[in-house]
Coordinates of C-alpha atoms in Angstrom, one line a residue:
M1 CA -42.6 -6.3 -86.1
S2 CA -45.6 -8.2 -84.9
V3 CA -44.2 -9.1 -81.5
K4 CA -45.1 -6.6 -78.9
L5 CA -45.5 -6.5 -75.1
E6 CA -48.9 -8.2 -74.8
I7 CA -50.0 -5.8 -72.0
G8 CA -49.2 -2.9 -74.3
D9 CA -51.2 -4.5 -77.1
Y10 CA -54.2 -5.0 -74.8
E11 CA -54.1 -1.3 -73.9
R12 CA -53.8 -0.3 -77.6
R13 CA -56.9 -2.3 -78.5
T14 CA -58.8 -0.9 -75.4
E15 CA -57.9 2.6 -76.5
E16 CA -59.2 1.9 -80.0
I17 CA -62.6 0.7 -78.6
R18 CA -62.7 3.8 -76.3
K19 CA -62.2 6.2 -79.2
E20 CA -64.9 4.5 -81.3
V21 CA -67.4 4.5 -78.4
S22 CA -66.7 8.2 -77.7
S23 CA -67.1 9.0 -81.4
I24 CA -70.5 7.2 -81.6
Y25 CA -71.7 9.0 -78.5
L26 CA -70.9 12.4 -79.9
Q27 CA -72.3 11.4 -83.3
Y28 CA -75.7 10.6 -81.7
E29 CA -75.6 13.7 -79.4
K30 CA -74.9 11.7 -76.2
Q31 CA -72.6 14.3 -74.7
E32 CA -73.4 13.3 -71.1
A33 CA -72.5 9.7 -71.8
A34 CA -69.3 10.7 -73.5
D35 CA -68.3 13.0 -70.6
S36 CA -69.1 10.3 -68.0
L37 CA -67.0 7.8 -69.8
T38 CA -64.1 10.2 -70.2
S39 CA -64.3 11.1 -66.5
A40 CA -64.4 7.5 -65.3
L41 CA -61.4 6.4 -67.4
K42 CA -59.5 9.5 -66.4
D43 CA -60.0 8.6 -62.7
I44 CA -58.6 5.0 -63.1
K45 CA -55.8 6.3 -65.2
S46 CA -54.5 8.4 -62.4
E47 CA -55.1 5.8 -59.7
D48 CA -54.4 2.5 -61.5
K49 CA -51.2 2.9 -63.5
I50 CA -48.8 0.1 -63.9
C51 CA -45.4 1.7 -63.1
L52 CA -42.4 -0.1 -64.6
S53 CA -39.3 1.9 -63.7
F54 CA -36.0 1.5 -65.5
V55 CA -33.1 2.1 -63.1
G56 CA -29.3 1.5 -62.9
Q57 CA -26.0 3.0 -64.0
Y58 CA -26.0 5.9 -66.4
S59 CA -25.4 5.2 -70.1
A60 CA -26.7 1.6 -69.6
G61 CA -29.3 2.2 -72.3
K62 CA -32.4 2.7 -70.2
S63 CA -33.8 5.3 -72.5
T64 CA -32.9 3.1 -75.5
I65 CA -34.8 0.1 -74.1
I66 CA -37.9 2.3 -73.5
K67 CA -37.6 3.7 -77.1
A68 CA -37.3 0.1 -78.4
L69 CA -40.4 -0.9 -76.5
T70 CA -42.6 2.1 -77.3
N71 CA -41.2 3.1 -80.8
N72 CA -41.2 6.7 -79.5
S73 CA -38.7 8.5 -81.7
E74 CA -38.7 11.6 -79.4
I75 CA -36.9 9.8 -76.6
L76 CA -33.4 11.3 -76.3
I77 CA -30.5 9.0 -76.5
D78 CA -26.9 10.1 -75.8
S79 CA -23.6 8.6 -75.0
D80 CA -23.4 11.1 -72.0
I81 CA -25.9 11.4 -69.3
A82 CA -29.1 11.8 -71.4
T83 CA -31.7 11.6 -68.6
S84 CA -31.6 14.3 -66.0
K85 CA -35.1 13.8 -64.5
V86 CA -37.7 11.1 -63.9
T87 CA -39.6 10.9 -67.2
P88 CA -42.8 8.9 -67.6
Y89 CA -43.8 7.6 -71.0
E90 CA -47.6 6.9 -70.9
W91 CA -48.6 3.8 -72.7
G92 CA -52.3 3.1 -71.9
S93 CA -52.4 2.3 -68.2
I94 CA -48.7 1.5 -68.2
L95 CA -46.1 4.1 -67.2
L96 CA -42.6 3.2 -68.4
I97 CA -40.5 5.4 -66.1
D98 CA -37.1 6.5 -67.3
T99 CA -34.8 7.6 -64.4
P100 CA -31.4 9.3 -64.1
G101 CA -28.5 7.1 -63.7
L102 CA -27.6 6.2 -60.1
N103 CA -24.5 7.7 -58.6
T104 CA -23.8 9.9 -61.6
N105 CA -21.8 12.4 -59.4
E106 CA -23.4 15.1 -61.6
N107 CA -26.3 16.0 -59.5
A108 CA -27.2 14.9 -56.0
E109 CA -30.9 15.3 -56.8
H110 CA -30.7 12.5 -59.5
D111 CA -30.4 9.8 -56.9
E112 CA -33.2 11.2 -54.8
L113 CA -35.5 11.4 -57.9
T114 CA -34.6 7.8 -58.9
Q115 CA -35.2 6.5 -55.3
E116 CA -38.6 8.2 -55.2
A117 CA -39.5 6.6 -58.5
I118 CA -38.4 3.2 -57.2
K119 CA -40.7 3.4 -54.2
K120 CA -43.8 4.2 -56.4
S121 CA -43.1 1.5 -59.0
H122 CA -44.9 -1.9 -59.3
L123 CA -41.9 -3.4 -61.1
L124 CA -38.2 -2.5 -61.5
V125 CA -35.9 -3.2 -64.5
Y126 CA -32.3 -2.8 -63.4
C127 CA -30.1 -2.0 -66.4
I128 CA -26.4 -2.7 -66.8
T129 CA -24.2 -3.2 -69.9
S130 CA -21.9 -5.9 -71.1
D131 CA -19.3 -4.0 -68.9
L132 CA -21.2 -5.6 -66.0
F133 CA -21.1 -4.1 -62.5
R134 CA -18.9 -1.3 -61.3
P135 CA -18.2 -1.2 -57.5
V136 CA -20.8 1.5 -57.0
T137 CA -23.5 -0.1 -59.1
R138 CA -22.9 -3.4 -57.5
Q139 CA -23.7 -1.9 -54.1
D140 CA -26.8 -0.2 -55.5
F141 CA -28.0 -3.4 -57.0
I142 CA -27.5 -5.4 -53.8
S143 CA -29.3 -2.8 -51.8
L144 CA -32.3 -2.9 -54.2
A145 CA -32.2 -6.7 -54.2
E146 CA -32.4 -6.8 -50.4
Q147 CA -35.5 -4.7 -50.4
Y148 CA -37.2 -5.3 -53.8
R149 CA -36.0 -8.7 -54.9
D150 CA -39.5 -10.0 -55.8
K151 CA -40.2 -7.2 -58.3
L152 CA -36.7 -6.8 -59.8
F153 CA -35.8 -7.8 -63.4
L154 CA -32.0 -7.5 -64.2
V155 CA -31.1 -6.8 -67.9
I156 CA -27.7 -6.8 -69.5
N157 CA -27.8 -4.5 -72.5
K158 CA -25.3 -3.7 -75.3
M159 CA -24.4 -7.3 -75.7
N160 CA -23.2 -6.9 -79.3
K161 CA -20.5 -4.5 -78.2
E162 CA -18.4 -7.6 -77.3
N163 CA -17.0 -10.1 -79.7
G164 CA -17.9 -13.8 -79.4
E165 CA -20.9 -16.1 -79.7
Y166 CA -24.0 -15.0 -77.7
E167 CA -24.3 -18.3 -75.8
D168 CA -20.6 -18.1 -74.8
L169 CA -20.9 -14.5 -73.7
V170 CA -24.0 -15.3 -71.6
E171 CA -22.2 -18.2 -69.9
N172 CA -19.1 -16.1 -69.1
Y173 CA -21.2 -13.1 -67.9
T174 CA -23.4 -15.3 -65.7
K175 CA -20.3 -16.6 -63.9
S176 CA -18.9 -13.0 -63.5
I177 CA -22.2 -11.7 -62.2
N178 CA -22.6 -14.5 -59.7
D179 CA -19.2 -13.8 -58.4
T180 CA -19.9 -10.1 -58.2
I181 CA -23.4 -10.1 -56.5
N182 CA -22.7 -12.7 -53.9
P183 CA -24.5 -13.6 -51.6
F184 CA -27.2 -13.3 -54.4
S185 CA -27.0 -15.2 -57.7
L186 CA -28.4 -14.5 -61.1
E187 CA -30.8 -17.5 -60.8
Q188 CA -32.7 -15.7 -58.1
F189 CA -33.8 -12.9 -60.5
H190 CA -35.7 -12.7 -63.7
H191 CA -32.9 -11.6 -66.2
F192 CA -32.0 -11.3 -69.8
F193 CA -29.1 -10.4 -72.2
F194 CA -29.8 -8.3 -75.3
D195 CA -28.9 -5.3 -77.4
A196 CA -31.7 -2.6 -77.6
A197 CA -29.8 -0.3 -80.0
D198 CA -29.3 -3.1 -82.5
Y199 CA -33.0 -3.9 -82.3
I200 CA -33.9 -0.3 -83.1
E201 CA -31.5 -0.2 -86.0
G202 CA -32.8 -3.5 -87.3
V203 CA -36.4 -2.3 -87.2
A204 CA -35.4 1.0 -88.9
E205 CA -33.6 -0.7 -91.7
N206 CA -35.9 -3.7 -91.8
D207 CA -32.9 -6.0 -91.2
E208 CA -34.2 -9.3 -89.8
D209 CA -30.6 -10.5 -89.0
F210 CA -30.0 -7.4 -86.8
I211 CA -33.3 -7.9 -85.1
Y212 CA -32.7 -11.6 -84.4
D213 CA -29.1 -11.0 -83.2
S214 CA -30.3 -8.3 -80.8
H215 CA -32.3 -11.0 -78.9
F216 CA -34.7 -8.1 -78.0
L217 CA -37.9 -10.0 -79.0
L218 CA -37.0 -12.8 -76.6
F219 CA -36.5 -10.2 -73.9
I220 CA -40.0 -8.9 -74.6
E221 CA -41.3 -12.5 -74.1
E222 CA -39.5 -12.8 -70.7
L223 CA -40.8 -9.4 -69.6
N224 CA -44.3 -10.6 -70.5
K225 CA -43.8 -13.6 -68.2
F226 CA -42.5 -11.4 -65.4
I227 CA -45.5 -9.1 -65.7
E228 CA -48.0 -12.0 -65.9
L229 CA -46.5 -13.8 -62.9
K230 CA -47.2 -10.7 -60.8
G231 CA -50.8 -10.5 -61.9
L232 CA -50.5 -7.0 -63.5
K233 CA -52.5 -8.0 -66.5
G234 CA -55.6 -8.0 -64.3
K235 CA -55.3 -4.2 -64.2
M236 CA -56.1 -4.2 -67.9
L237 CA -59.6 -5.3 -67.1
V238 CA -60.5 -2.1 -65.2
P239 CA -61.0 0.2 -68.3
L240 CA -62.8 -2.6 -70.1
D241 CA -65.2 -3.0 -67.2
I242 CA -65.9 0.8 -67.4
L243 CA -66.4 0.6 -71.2
Q244 CA -68.8 -2.4 -70.7
D245 CA -70.8 -0.6 -68.0
S246 CA -71.1 2.5 -70.2
L247 CA -72.2 0.5 -73.2
D248 CA -74.7 -1.5 -71.1
T249 CA -76.2 1.8 -69.8
Q250 CA -76.6 3.2 -73.2
L251 CA -78.1 0.0 -74.6
N252 CA -80.6 -0.1 -71.8
E253 CA -81.7 3.4 -72.5
I254 CA -82.4 2.4 -76.1
E255 CA -84.9 -0.1 -74.9
T256 CA -88.5 0.8 -75.7
D257 CA -90.1 -1.3 -72.9
E258 CA -89.8 0.5 -69.6
H259 CA -90.4 -2.7 -67.6
I260 CA -87.5 -4.4 -69.4
Q261 CA -85.4 -1.4 -68.5
E262 CA -86.2 -1.8 -64.9
E263 CA -85.4 -5.5 -65.0
N264 CA -82.0 -4.7 -66.7
K265 CA -81.2 -2.1 -64.0
L266 CA -81.8 -4.6 -61.3
I267 CA -79.7 -7.2 -63.0
S268 CA -77.0 -4.7 -63.6
R269 CA -76.9 -3.7 -60.0
I270 CA -76.8 -7.3 -58.8
C271 CA -74.0 -8.0 -61.3
K272 CA -72.0 -5.0 -60.1
A273 CA -72.4 -6.1 -56.5
V274 CA -71.3 -9.7 -57.2
K275 CA -68.3 -8.4 -59.3
E276 CA -67.2 -6.2 -56.5
K277 CA -67.2 -9.1 -54.0
K278 CA -65.4 -11.3 -56.5
R279 CA -62.7 -8.7 -56.9
S280 CA -62.4 -8.3 -53.2
F281 CA -62.1 -12.0 -52.7
I282 CA -59.3 -12.3 -55.3
T283 CA -57.4 -9.3 -53.9
S284 CA -57.5 -10.4 -50.3
S285 CA -56.6 -14.0 -51.2
I286 CA -53.6 -13.1 -53.4
D287 CA -52.3 -10.9 -50.5
E288 CA -52.4 -14.1 -48.3
V289 CA -50.6 -16.1 -51.1
Q290 CA -47.8 -13.6 -51.5
K291 CA -47.1 -13.7 -47.7
V292 CA -46.8 -17.5 -47.8
A293 CA -44.7 -17.5 -51.0
H294 CA -42.2 -15.2 -49.3
K295 CA -41.9 -17.6 -46.4
F296 CA -40.3 -20.2 -48.7
I297 CA -37.8 -17.7 -50.0
Q298 CA -36.9 -16.8 -46.4
K299 CA -36.5 -20.5 -45.5
G300 CA -34.2 -21.0 -48.5
D301 CA -32.0 -18.1 -47.3
E302 CA -32.0 -19.5 -43.8
I303 CA -30.9 -23.0 -44.9
A304 CA -28.2 -21.5 -47.2
L305 CA -26.9 -19.4 -44.3
H306 CA -26.6 -22.3 -41.8
M307 CA -26.1 -25.4 -44.0
D308 CA -22.3 -25.4 -43.5
E309 CA -22.6 -25.3 -39.7
K310 CA -21.5 -28.4 -37.9
G311 CA -24.5 -30.6 -37.0
F312 CA -27.0 -28.8 -39.3
S313 CA -29.4 -30.9 -41.3
F314 CA -32.6 -30.4 -43.2
D315 CA -34.4 -33.6 -44.3
N316 CA -37.7 -34.7 -45.7
Q317 CA -39.4 -34.6 -42.4
N318 CA -38.1 -31.1 -41.7
F319 CA -39.5 -29.9 -45.0
Q320 CA -42.8 -31.5 -44.3
D321 CA -43.1 -30.0 -40.9
F322 CA -42.3 -26.6 -42.3
S323 CA -44.5 -26.6 -45.4
E324 CA -47.6 -28.6 -44.4
P325 CA -48.9 -26.2 -41.8
I326 CA -48.2 -23.2 -44.2
H327 CA -50.2 -24.7 -47.0
D328 CA -53.0 -26.0 -44.7
G329 CA -53.2 -22.5 -43.1
L330 CA -53.3 -20.8 -46.5
C331 CA -56.1 -23.1 -47.8
K332 CA -58.1 -22.4 -44.7
R333 CA -57.6 -18.6 -45.0
I334 CA -58.6 -18.5 -48.7
T335 CA -61.7 -20.6 -48.0
E336 CA -62.6 -18.2 -45.2
E337 CA -62.1 -15.3 -47.5
F338 CA -64.4 -16.9 -50.1
E339 CA -67.1 -17.6 -47.5
E340 CA -66.9 -14.1 -46.1
Y341 CA -67.3 -12.3 -49.5
A342 CA -69.9 -14.9 -50.7
K343 CA -72.1 -14.0 -47.7
E344 CA -71.5 -10.3 -48.2
A345 CA -72.6 -10.7 -51.9
D346 CA -75.7 -12.5 -50.7
E347 CA -76.6 -9.7 -48.3
E348 CA -76.0 -7.1 -50.9
V349 CA -78.3 -8.8 -53.4
K350 CA -81.0 -9.1 -50.7
R351 CA -80.7 -5.3 -50.1
I352 CA -81.1 -4.6 -53.9
L353 CA -84.1 -6.8 -54.2
K354 CA -85.8 -5.0 -51.3
S355 CA -85.1 -1.6 -52.9
E356 CA -87.8 0.8 -54.2
L357 CA -87.0 -0.1 -57.8
A358 CA -87.3 -3.8 -57.1
T359 CA -90.6 -3.4 -55.3
H360 CA -92.0 -1.4 -58.2
F361 CA -90.7 -3.9 -60.7
F362 CA -92.2 -6.9 -59.0
K363 CA -95.6 -5.2 -58.6
E364 CA -95.6 -4.4 -62.3
E365 CA -94.5 -8.0 -63.2
E366 CA -97.4 -9.4 -61.2
N367 CA -99.8 -6.9 -62.7
Q368 CA -98.7 -8.0 -66.2
R369 CA -99.1 -11.6 -65.2
L370 CA -102.6 -11.1 -63.8
D371 CA -103.5 -8.9 -66.8
K372 CA -102.7 -11.9 -69.1
K373 CA -104.9 -14.1 -67.0
I374 CA -107.8 -11.6 -67.2
K375 CA -107.5 -11.4 -71.0
G376 CA -107.5 -15.2 -71.2
S377 CA -110.5 -15.6 -68.8
S378 CA -114.2 -15.2 -69.3
R379 CA -116.5 -13.3 -67.0
K380 CA -118.6 -16.4 -67.0
D381 CA -115.9 -18.2 -65.2
S382 CA -116.7 -16.5 -61.9
D383 CA -114.4 -18.6 -59.7
A384 CA -111.3 -17.9 -61.9
F385 CA -112.1 -14.2 -62.2
S386 CA -112.6 -14.0 -58.4
N387 CA -109.2 -15.4 -57.8
I388 CA -107.6 -13.0 -60.2
E389 CA -109.3 -10.0 -58.5
K390 CA -108.0 -11.4 -55.2
G391 CA -104.5 -11.6 -56.7
I392 CA -104.7 -7.9 -57.8
G393 CA -105.7 -7.0 -54.2
E394 CA -102.6 -8.8 -52.9
V395 CA -100.3 -7.0 -55.3
A396 CA -101.6 -3.7 -54.0
T397 CA -100.1 -4.5 -50.6
K398 CA -97.3 -7.0 -51.3
A399 CA -94.9 -7.5 -54.1
V400 CA -95.0 -11.2 -54.8
P401 CA -92.0 -11.9 -57.0
K402 CA -93.3 -14.5 -59.4
V403 CA -91.2 -13.2 -62.3
N404 CA -90.4 -15.5 -65.2
S405 CA -86.8 -14.2 -65.9
V406 CA -83.5 -15.8 -65.0
F407 CA -83.5 -14.2 -61.6
A408 CA -87.0 -15.4 -60.7
K409 CA -85.5 -17.7 -58.0
L410 CA -83.2 -14.9 -56.9
A411 CA -86.2 -12.6 -56.5
N412 CA -87.7 -14.9 -53.9
I413 CA -85.0 -13.7 -51.5
S414 CA -87.1 -10.5 -51.2
D415 CA -90.1 -12.5 -50.3
G416 CA -88.4 -14.0 -47.2
K417 CA -88.2 -17.5 -48.6
K418 CA -85.2 -19.7 -47.7
I419 CA -83.2 -19.2 -50.9
T420 CA -79.9 -17.5 -51.4
L421 CA -77.8 -16.1 -54.1
W422 CA -75.9 -19.3 -54.2
S423 CA -78.8 -21.8 -54.2
V424 CA -80.3 -20.5 -57.4
R425 CA -77.9 -22.7 -59.3
G426 CA -79.0 -25.9 -57.5
S427 CA -76.5 -25.9 -54.6
D428 CA -76.0 -24.0 -51.3
L429 CA -73.2 -21.9 -49.9
H430 CA -72.1 -24.4 -47.3
N431 CA -71.5 -27.1 -50.0
I432 CA -69.9 -24.5 -52.3
V433 CA -67.5 -23.4 -49.6
K434 CA -66.7 -27.0 -48.7
N435 CA -65.9 -27.8 -52.3
V436 CA -63.7 -24.7 -52.7
G437 CA -61.7 -25.7 -49.6
R438 CA -61.4 -29.3 -50.8
K439 CA -60.0 -28.2 -54.2
L440 CA -57.5 -25.7 -52.9
G441 CA -54.8 -28.0 -51.5
H442 CA -55.6 -30.9 -53.8
K443 CA -52.5 -32.4 -55.5
F444 CA -50.3 -29.6 -54.2
K445 CA -48.2 -30.4 -51.1
P446 CA -44.6 -29.9 -51.9
F447 CA -43.4 -32.0 -49.0
E448 CA -45.0 -35.0 -50.7
A449 CA -42.8 -34.5 -53.7
L450 CA -39.8 -35.6 -51.6
Q451 CA -41.4 -39.1 -51.2
I452 CA -44.1 -39.3 -53.9
S453 CA -42.7 -37.7 -57.1
K454 CA -45.8 -38.2 -59.2
K455 CA -47.8 -36.0 -56.9
I456 CA -46.1 -32.9 -58.3
A457 CA -43.7 -33.7 -61.1
G458 CA -42.7 -30.1 -61.7
L459 CA -41.1 -29.7 -58.3
N460 CA -38.6 -32.5 -58.9
K461 CA -36.8 -30.4 -61.5
W462 CA -35.8 -28.1 -58.6
I463 CA -35.2 -30.7 -56.0
A464 CA -33.3 -33.2 -58.1
P465 CA -30.0 -31.2 -58.6
V466 CA -29.8 -30.8 -54.8
L467 CA -30.8 -34.3 -53.6
T468 CA -27.9 -36.5 -52.6
G469 CA -28.2 -39.7 -50.7
A470 CA -31.3 -41.8 -50.1
G471 CA -34.3 -39.7 -49.5
T472 CA -32.5 -36.7 -48.0
V473 CA -32.9 -33.1 -49.1
F474 CA -29.9 -31.7 -47.4
Q475 CA -27.8 -33.9 -45.1
L476 CA -24.7 -31.8 -45.0
A477 CA -23.9 -31.4 -41.3
G478 CA -20.3 -30.9 -40.4
I479 CA -18.9 -32.8 -43.4
F480 CA -20.2 -30.0 -45.8
A481 CA -17.3 -27.7 -45.2
E482 CA -14.8 -30.5 -45.2
K483 CA -15.8 -32.2 -48.4
L484 CA -16.7 -29.2 -50.5
G485 CA -14.4 -26.4 -51.4
E486 CA -15.5 -22.8 -50.9
K487 CA -16.6 -22.4 -54.5
Q488 CA -18.7 -25.6 -54.4
Q489 CA -20.3 -24.4 -51.1
E490 CA -21.4 -21.2 -52.8
N491 CA -22.8 -23.2 -55.8
K492 CA -24.8 -25.4 -53.4
K493 CA -26.1 -22.4 -51.6
R494 CA -27.2 -20.9 -54.8
E495 CA -29.0 -24.2 -55.8
I496 CA -30.8 -24.2 -52.5
R497 CA -31.9 -20.6 -52.8
A498 CA -33.0 -21.3 -56.3
L499 CA -34.9 -24.4 -55.2
F500 CA -36.9 -22.5 -52.6
R501 CA -37.5 -19.6 -54.9
G502 CA -38.9 -22.1 -57.3
I503 CA -41.2 -23.5 -54.7
S504 CA -42.2 -19.9 -53.8
E505 CA -43.0 -19.1 -57.5
E506 CA -44.8 -22.4 -58.0
T507 CA -46.8 -21.8 -54.9
E508 CA -47.8 -18.4 -56.0
K509 CA -48.7 -19.5 -59.5
Y510 CA -50.7 -22.5 -58.3
Y511 CA -52.8 -20.6 -55.8
R512 CA -53.4 -17.7 -58.2
E513 CA -54.9 -20.3 -60.5
Q514 CA -57.0 -21.9 -57.7
I515 CA -58.2 -18.5 -56.5
N516 CA -59.3 -17.7 -60.1
S517 CA -61.0 -21.1 -60.2
A518 CA -62.8 -20.4 -56.9
S519 CA -63.9 -17.0 -58.2
E520 CA -65.7 -18.8 -61.0
E521 CA -68.4 -19.5 -58.5
F522 CA -69.1 -15.7 -58.6
E523 CA -68.6 -15.6 -62.3
R524 CA -71.2 -18.3 -63.0
I525 CA -73.9 -16.1 -61.4
I526 CA -72.6 -13.1 -63.2
G527 CA -72.7 -15.0 -66.4
D528 CA -76.3 -16.1 -65.9
L529 CA -77.4 -12.6 -65.2
E530 CA -75.4 -11.0 -68.1
N531 CA -76.9 -13.6 -70.4
Q532 CA -80.3 -12.5 -69.3
L533 CA -79.3 -8.9 -70.0
L534 CA -78.3 -10.0 -73.5
L535 CA -81.6 -11.8 -74.0
N536 CA -83.5 -8.8 -72.8
Q537 CA -81.6 -6.6 -75.2
K538 CA -82.2 -8.9 -78.1
R539 CA -85.9 -9.3 -77.2
N540 CA -86.5 -5.6 -77.3
E541 CA -83.6 -4.4 -79.3
S542 CA -84.2 -1.5 -81.6
N543 CA -83.1 -1.9 -85.2
S544 CA -81.5 1.5 -85.0
E545 CA -77.9 1.9 -86.3
L546 CA -76.9 3.1 -82.8
S547 CA -78.0 -0.1 -81.1
K548 CA -76.2 -2.2 -83.7
Q549 CA -72.9 -0.3 -83.4
L550 CA -72.9 -0.3 -79.5
S551 CA -73.7 -4.0 -79.5
K552 CA -70.8 -4.7 -81.8
L553 CA -68.5 -2.7 -79.6
K554 CA -69.7 -4.5 -76.5
D555 CA -68.9 -7.9 -78.2
R556 CA -65.4 -6.6 -78.8
V557 CA -65.0 -5.6 -75.2
L558 CA -66.2 -9.0 -74.0
K559 CA -63.9 -10.8 -76.4
L560 CA -60.9 -8.7 -75.3
K561 CA -61.8 -9.3 -71.6
A562 CA -62.0 -13.1 -72.2
E563 CA -58.6 -13.0 -74.0
I564 CA -56.9 -11.1 -71.1
K565 CA -58.4 -13.5 -68.5

């Protein structure tokens, strides 16, 4: 089938490029480059795995699901307890972790192994079957939900074991699950219903009906969304960055012009420094966003807990008073993070441009410029020649960075002029920071949605089912318990929790997009410098087969990186 986990597909394609790069290095006797690439990728493999653990009751089909995802025929599947240890299945930089069933009563170590795997995992997939929860697994799930709700995906496997239409079964199971996992509800978790065994059988027999009825391909789509929401795709860029750096290094070594090589080394160092500050800004800012997103979930739980108490109310103004300072504070912190790392990038570039390599490069650049003037001047033009000789004397004592490349303005930083990394594109850091801060909270203030629906249309789909009365979010007070039965109370509580979880997810999604947008300020500078690298490579590129092959591989790396982004 053509449908696969996107993240696994990215890793497959990255691995294909890696193998081709390593093969070319060895073919052209670049053993050191091959060893360096292998070592760098090995380091990030051990440090930067995406751990996706499958946990839950025994015989729920955890191993079957992993087999369906990976197409690994060696994975053992049994009607009894098939998995007796934590087993990782390496898939690029993803580890699909198969764990023993919880509370198997077969081996006390099983639970310990599974709990340890849970702690180390980025994401959890909790597996049950169409038999739904047993008393013991219910308690296990609730315990996990209390601690790991934000990274928990609930799957209901073996759906085709039961008779009936899929939609009817899903509706009935949803009701039963909601009753069982109270005070939680299914709407609070990413979840899906499917049959992994039927999918495997359908693929083996090329039976499209079996594959369709398994609903497994739709599960893969939902799992993709779950992974993407948590930003794990970003980890796929790390090995591609290493591959690009390796290819850039080798392409630079092919250059015949030593001076261009020096320029490329300087540009590469600056790019690396700016990239590091960009990554640090994104990481720090997303940490702040996740803290804020969790506050909305907590507020929803708090309202659901107290909403049936006499005298309790929560209206538009309460929501505004709660959410406005949270969003204002978050915008301020992200702006401060941007300014901090932007200044650090500026200082790092200044340091690079005052290095021994830069000093030598600028002297050589000026020598070449003056050399051209000498060749274009006549000895009879005594004034002009005198000025040139004077210039040569200046170069002997001071590197005047009058370079003609894309970082000519940038180079003036080393000459003490009032120019910064951020002003080379026609602006200055103060205005850039101001613009970033202005954009962050623009058109995103959930409290406004209670009064001005057009400001954030997407939020109304969460709020509308709960709104009752004129302009009031929750005006339940003491009449709540009197007018609604116990079942209706629980339904309302679930709606409220779902509403605030929706606000939490929308907040996280929105600010991730804004952080990525703000990081484009770093990316524009990186793009200009990398374009100069490409121009330099083309200007002095060897016609050798090696250069052609490495350039093609670099293009594939850049295209794959753009696709992931």
